[in-house]
mmCIF file of C-alpha atoms in Angstrom:
data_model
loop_
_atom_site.group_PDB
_atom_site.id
_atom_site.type_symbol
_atom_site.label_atom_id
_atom_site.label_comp_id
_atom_site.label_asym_id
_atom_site.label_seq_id
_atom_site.Cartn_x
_atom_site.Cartn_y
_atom_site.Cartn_z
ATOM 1 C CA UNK V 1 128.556 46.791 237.420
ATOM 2 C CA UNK V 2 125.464 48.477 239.021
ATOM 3 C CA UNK V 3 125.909 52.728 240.110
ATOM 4 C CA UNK V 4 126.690 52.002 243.728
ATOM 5 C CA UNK V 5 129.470 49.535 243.096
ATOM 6 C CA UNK V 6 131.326 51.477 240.266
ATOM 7 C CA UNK V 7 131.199 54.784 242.985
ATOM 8 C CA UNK V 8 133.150 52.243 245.958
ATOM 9 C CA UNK V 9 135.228 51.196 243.656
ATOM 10 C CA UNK V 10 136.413 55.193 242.533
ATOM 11 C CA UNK V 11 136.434 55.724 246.446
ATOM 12 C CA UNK V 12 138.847 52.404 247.198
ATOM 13 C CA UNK V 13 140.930 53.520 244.377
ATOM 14 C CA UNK V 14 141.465 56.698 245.607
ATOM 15 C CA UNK V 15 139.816 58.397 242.003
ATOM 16 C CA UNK V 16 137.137 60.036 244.496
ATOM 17 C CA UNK V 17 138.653 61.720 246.981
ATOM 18 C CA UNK V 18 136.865 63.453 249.955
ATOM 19 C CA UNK V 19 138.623 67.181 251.685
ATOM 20 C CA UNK V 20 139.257 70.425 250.244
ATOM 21 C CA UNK V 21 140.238 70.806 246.628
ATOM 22 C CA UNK V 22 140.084 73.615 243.652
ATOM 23 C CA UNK V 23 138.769 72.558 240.560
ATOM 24 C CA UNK V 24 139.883 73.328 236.966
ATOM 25 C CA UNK V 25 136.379 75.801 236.577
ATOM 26 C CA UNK V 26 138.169 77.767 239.666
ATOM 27 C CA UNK V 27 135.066 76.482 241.947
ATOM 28 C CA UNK V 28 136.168 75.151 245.655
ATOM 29 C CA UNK V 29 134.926 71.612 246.506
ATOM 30 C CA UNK V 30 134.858 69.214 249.426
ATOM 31 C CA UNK V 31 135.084 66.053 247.001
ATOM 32 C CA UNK V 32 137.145 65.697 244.069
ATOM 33 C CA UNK V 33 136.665 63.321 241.072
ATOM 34 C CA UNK V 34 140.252 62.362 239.169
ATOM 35 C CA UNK V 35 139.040 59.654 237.050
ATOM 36 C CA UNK V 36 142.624 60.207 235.218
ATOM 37 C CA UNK V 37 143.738 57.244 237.159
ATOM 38 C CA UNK V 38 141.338 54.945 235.416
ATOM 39 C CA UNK V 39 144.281 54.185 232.824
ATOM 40 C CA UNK V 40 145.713 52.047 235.962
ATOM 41 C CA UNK V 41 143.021 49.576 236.407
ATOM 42 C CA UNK V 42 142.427 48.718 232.529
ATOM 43 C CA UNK V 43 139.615 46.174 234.014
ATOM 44 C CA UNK V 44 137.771 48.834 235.327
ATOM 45 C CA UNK V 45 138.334 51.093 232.634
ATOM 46 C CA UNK V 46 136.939 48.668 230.172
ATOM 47 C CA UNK V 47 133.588 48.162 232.275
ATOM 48 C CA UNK V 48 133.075 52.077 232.535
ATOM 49 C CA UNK V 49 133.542 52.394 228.458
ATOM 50 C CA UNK V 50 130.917 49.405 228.415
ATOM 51 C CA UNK V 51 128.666 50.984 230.619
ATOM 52 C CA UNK V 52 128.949 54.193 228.608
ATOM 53 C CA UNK V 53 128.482 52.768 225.011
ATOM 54 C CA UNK V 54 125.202 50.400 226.899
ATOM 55 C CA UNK V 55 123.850 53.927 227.882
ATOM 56 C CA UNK V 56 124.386 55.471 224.428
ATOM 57 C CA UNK V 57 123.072 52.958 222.501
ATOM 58 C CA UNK V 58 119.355 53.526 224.909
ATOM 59 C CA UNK V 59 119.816 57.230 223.081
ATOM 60 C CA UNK V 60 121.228 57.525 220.464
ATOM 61 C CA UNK V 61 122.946 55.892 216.894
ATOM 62 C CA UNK V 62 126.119 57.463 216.486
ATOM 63 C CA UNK V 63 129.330 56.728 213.761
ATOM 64 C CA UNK V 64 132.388 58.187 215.855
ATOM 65 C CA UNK V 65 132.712 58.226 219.111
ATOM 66 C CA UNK V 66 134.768 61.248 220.308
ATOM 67 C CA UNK V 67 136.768 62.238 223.401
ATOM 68 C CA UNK V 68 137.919 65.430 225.186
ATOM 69 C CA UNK V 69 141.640 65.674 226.370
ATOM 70 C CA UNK V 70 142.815 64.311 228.073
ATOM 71 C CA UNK V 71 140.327 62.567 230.645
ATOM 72 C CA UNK V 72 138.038 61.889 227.875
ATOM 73 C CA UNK V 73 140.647 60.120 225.153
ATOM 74 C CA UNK V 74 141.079 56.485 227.206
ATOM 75 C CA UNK V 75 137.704 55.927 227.657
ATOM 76 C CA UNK V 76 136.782 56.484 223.619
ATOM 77 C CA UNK V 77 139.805 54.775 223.134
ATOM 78 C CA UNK V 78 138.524 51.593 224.977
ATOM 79 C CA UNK V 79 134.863 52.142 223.315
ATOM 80 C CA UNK V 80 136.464 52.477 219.541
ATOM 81 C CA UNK V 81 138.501 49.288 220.524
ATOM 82 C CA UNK V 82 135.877 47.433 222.095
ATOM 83 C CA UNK V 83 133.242 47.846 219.843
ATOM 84 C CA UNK V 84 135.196 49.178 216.092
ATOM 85 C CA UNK V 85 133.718 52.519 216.265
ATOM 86 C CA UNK V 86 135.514 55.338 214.870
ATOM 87 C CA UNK V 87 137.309 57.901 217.422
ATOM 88 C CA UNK V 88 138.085 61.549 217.284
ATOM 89 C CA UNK V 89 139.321 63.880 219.997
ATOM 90 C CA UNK V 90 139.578 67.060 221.012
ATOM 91 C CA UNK V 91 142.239 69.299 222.139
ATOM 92 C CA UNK V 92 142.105 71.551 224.706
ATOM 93 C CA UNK V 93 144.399 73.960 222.789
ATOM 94 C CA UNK V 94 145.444 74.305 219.379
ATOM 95 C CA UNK V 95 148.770 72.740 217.941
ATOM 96 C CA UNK V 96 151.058 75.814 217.388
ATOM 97 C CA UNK V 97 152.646 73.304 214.512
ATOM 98 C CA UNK V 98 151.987 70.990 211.762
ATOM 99 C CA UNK V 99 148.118 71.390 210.403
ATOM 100 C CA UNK V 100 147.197 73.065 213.745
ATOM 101 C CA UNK V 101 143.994 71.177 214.303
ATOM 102 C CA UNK V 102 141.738 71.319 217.240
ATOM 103 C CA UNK V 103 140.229 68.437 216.460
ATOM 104 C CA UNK V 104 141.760 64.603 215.437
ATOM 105 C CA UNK V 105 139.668 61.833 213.639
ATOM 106 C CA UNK V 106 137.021 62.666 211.067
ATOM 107 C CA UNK V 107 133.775 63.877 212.790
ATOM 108 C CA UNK V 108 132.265 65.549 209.196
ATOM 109 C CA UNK V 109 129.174 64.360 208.307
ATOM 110 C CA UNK V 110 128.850 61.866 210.903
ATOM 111 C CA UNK V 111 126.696 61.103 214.097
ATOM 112 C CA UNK V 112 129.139 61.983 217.245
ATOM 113 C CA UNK V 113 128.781 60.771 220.851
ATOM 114 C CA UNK V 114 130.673 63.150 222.574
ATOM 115 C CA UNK V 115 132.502 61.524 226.146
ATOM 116 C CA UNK V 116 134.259 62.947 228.749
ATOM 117 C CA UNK V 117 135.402 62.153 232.453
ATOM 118 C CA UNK V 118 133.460 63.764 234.588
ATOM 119 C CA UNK V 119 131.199 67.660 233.882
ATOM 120 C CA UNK V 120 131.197 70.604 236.345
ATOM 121 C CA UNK V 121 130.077 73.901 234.598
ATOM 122 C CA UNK V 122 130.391 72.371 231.057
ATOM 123 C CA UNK V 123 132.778 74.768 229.978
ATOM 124 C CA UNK V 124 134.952 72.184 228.179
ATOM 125 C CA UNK V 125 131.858 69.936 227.093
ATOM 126 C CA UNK V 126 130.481 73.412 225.147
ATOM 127 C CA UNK V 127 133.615 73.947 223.624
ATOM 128 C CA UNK V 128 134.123 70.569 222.309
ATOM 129 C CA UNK V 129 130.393 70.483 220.914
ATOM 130 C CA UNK V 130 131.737 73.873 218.953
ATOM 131 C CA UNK V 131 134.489 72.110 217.547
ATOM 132 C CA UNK V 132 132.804 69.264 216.445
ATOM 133 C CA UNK V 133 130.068 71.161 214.834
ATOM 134 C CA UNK V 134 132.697 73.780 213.223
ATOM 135 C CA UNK V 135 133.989 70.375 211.646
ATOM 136 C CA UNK V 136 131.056 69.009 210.245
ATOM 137 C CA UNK V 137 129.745 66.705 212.946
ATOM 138 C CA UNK V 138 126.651 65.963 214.431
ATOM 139 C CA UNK V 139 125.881 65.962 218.280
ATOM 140 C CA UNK V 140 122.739 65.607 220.311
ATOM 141 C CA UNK V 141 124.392 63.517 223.290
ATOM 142 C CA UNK V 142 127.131 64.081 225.792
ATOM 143 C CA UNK V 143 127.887 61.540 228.127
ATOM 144 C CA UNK V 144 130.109 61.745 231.269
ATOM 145 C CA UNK V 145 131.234 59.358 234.079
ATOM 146 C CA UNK V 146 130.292 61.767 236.886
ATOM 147 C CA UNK V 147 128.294 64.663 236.582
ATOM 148 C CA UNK V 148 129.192 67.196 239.516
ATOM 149 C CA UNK V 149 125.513 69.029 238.816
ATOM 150 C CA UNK V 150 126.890 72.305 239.069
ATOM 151 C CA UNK V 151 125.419 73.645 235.785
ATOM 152 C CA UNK V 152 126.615 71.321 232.813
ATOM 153 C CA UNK V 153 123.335 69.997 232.062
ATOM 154 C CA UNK V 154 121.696 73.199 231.319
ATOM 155 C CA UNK V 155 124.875 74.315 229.483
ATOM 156 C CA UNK V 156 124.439 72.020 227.067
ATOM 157 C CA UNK V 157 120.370 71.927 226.834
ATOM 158 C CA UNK V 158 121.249 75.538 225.700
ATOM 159 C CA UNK V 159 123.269 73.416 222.603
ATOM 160 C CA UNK V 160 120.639 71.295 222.060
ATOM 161 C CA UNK V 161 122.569 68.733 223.533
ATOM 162 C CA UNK V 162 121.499 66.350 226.339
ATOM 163 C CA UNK V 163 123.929 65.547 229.102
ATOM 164 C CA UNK V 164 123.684 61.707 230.314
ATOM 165 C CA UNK V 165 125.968 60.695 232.865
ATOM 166 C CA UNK V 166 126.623 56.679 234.713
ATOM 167 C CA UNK V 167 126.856 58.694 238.110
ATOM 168 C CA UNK V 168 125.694 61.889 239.353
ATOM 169 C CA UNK V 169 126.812 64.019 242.796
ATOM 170 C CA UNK V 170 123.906 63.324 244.865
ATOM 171 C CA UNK V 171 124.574 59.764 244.126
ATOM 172 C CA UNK V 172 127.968 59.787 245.099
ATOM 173 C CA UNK V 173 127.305 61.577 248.068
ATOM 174 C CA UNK V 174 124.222 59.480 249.882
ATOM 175 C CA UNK V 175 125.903 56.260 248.949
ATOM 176 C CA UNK V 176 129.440 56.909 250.393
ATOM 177 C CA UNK V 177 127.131 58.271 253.401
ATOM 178 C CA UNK V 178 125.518 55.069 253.690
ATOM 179 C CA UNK V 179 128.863 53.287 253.825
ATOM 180 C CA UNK V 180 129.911 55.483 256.598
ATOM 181 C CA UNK V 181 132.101 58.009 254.641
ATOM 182 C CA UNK V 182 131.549 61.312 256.033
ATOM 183 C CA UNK V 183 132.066 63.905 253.996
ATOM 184 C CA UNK V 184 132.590 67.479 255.023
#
């Protein structure tokens, strides 16, 4: 699935949606991505964790591949299936029971290839590559479905982390344009 086919599909499915919405970073936006839906169209979802392993493997040689929670856990979940890679995730809070972790799977030691949804300011992306580091793994790459380009990329350059992503705003913008989407 090329770049300009996976973004008409998101739109058709209603996982892109164009008006005004508030995102979880508290910036205002006249698109919103809620890739969250993927879990519904398992077909889909299993060409997106193809596409993101495919781009990985250009970059990097990693042992676990790890998610954040929740948008960030199905699509690991399909890659470790897929391909019998190791998974870990992260939580977005700490359990208040049990061993408390932040963190599930065993990232110590390892190579990680950290995956999420979709990157705005990289506020969760940073915390996750703290995590994973304060438990022994290894990151250099971060990749994303959509990155918004609102600041993630330098974010994590600042961790010595590169952000790759299948799709990127501009890209989402000019093609839905060129379909005759307007977007406000």
């Amino acid at each position: 699935m090329h770049k300009e086919e996976l973004i008409l599909k998101l739109y058709e499915l209603g996982l892109i949606k164009i008006g005004h919405f508030k995102l979880s970073s508290g910036l205002e936006s006249n698109y919103y991505i809620d890739l969250r839906g993927l879990v519904s169209y398992p077909d889909l979802l299993k060409s997106i964790a193809t596409m993101i392993y495919d781009l990985a493997r250009e970059h990097y040689s990693f042992d676990v591949v790890a998610g954040i929670a929740t948008g960030g856990i199905p699509l690991t979940s399909f890659i470790s299936c897929i391909y019998s890679i190791p998974m870990a995730y992260v939580r977005r809070e700490k359990k208040t029971y049990g061993t408390q972790k932040l963190i599930e799977g065993d990232v110590s030691s390892k190579k990680v290839l950290l995956v999420d949804d979709v990157a705005t300011t990289g506020g969760s992306l940073e915390d996750a590559i703290r995590i994973i580091r304060d438990n022994g793994g290894e990151l250099s790459i971060a990749i994303v479905v959509v990155d918004r380009e609102q600041g993630a990329s330098r974010k994590l350059r600042n961790l010595n982390v590169q952000l790759l992503s299948l799709i990127k705003a501009k890209e989402i913008f000019s093609t839905l344009e060129k379909h005759g989407v307007k977007i406000t």
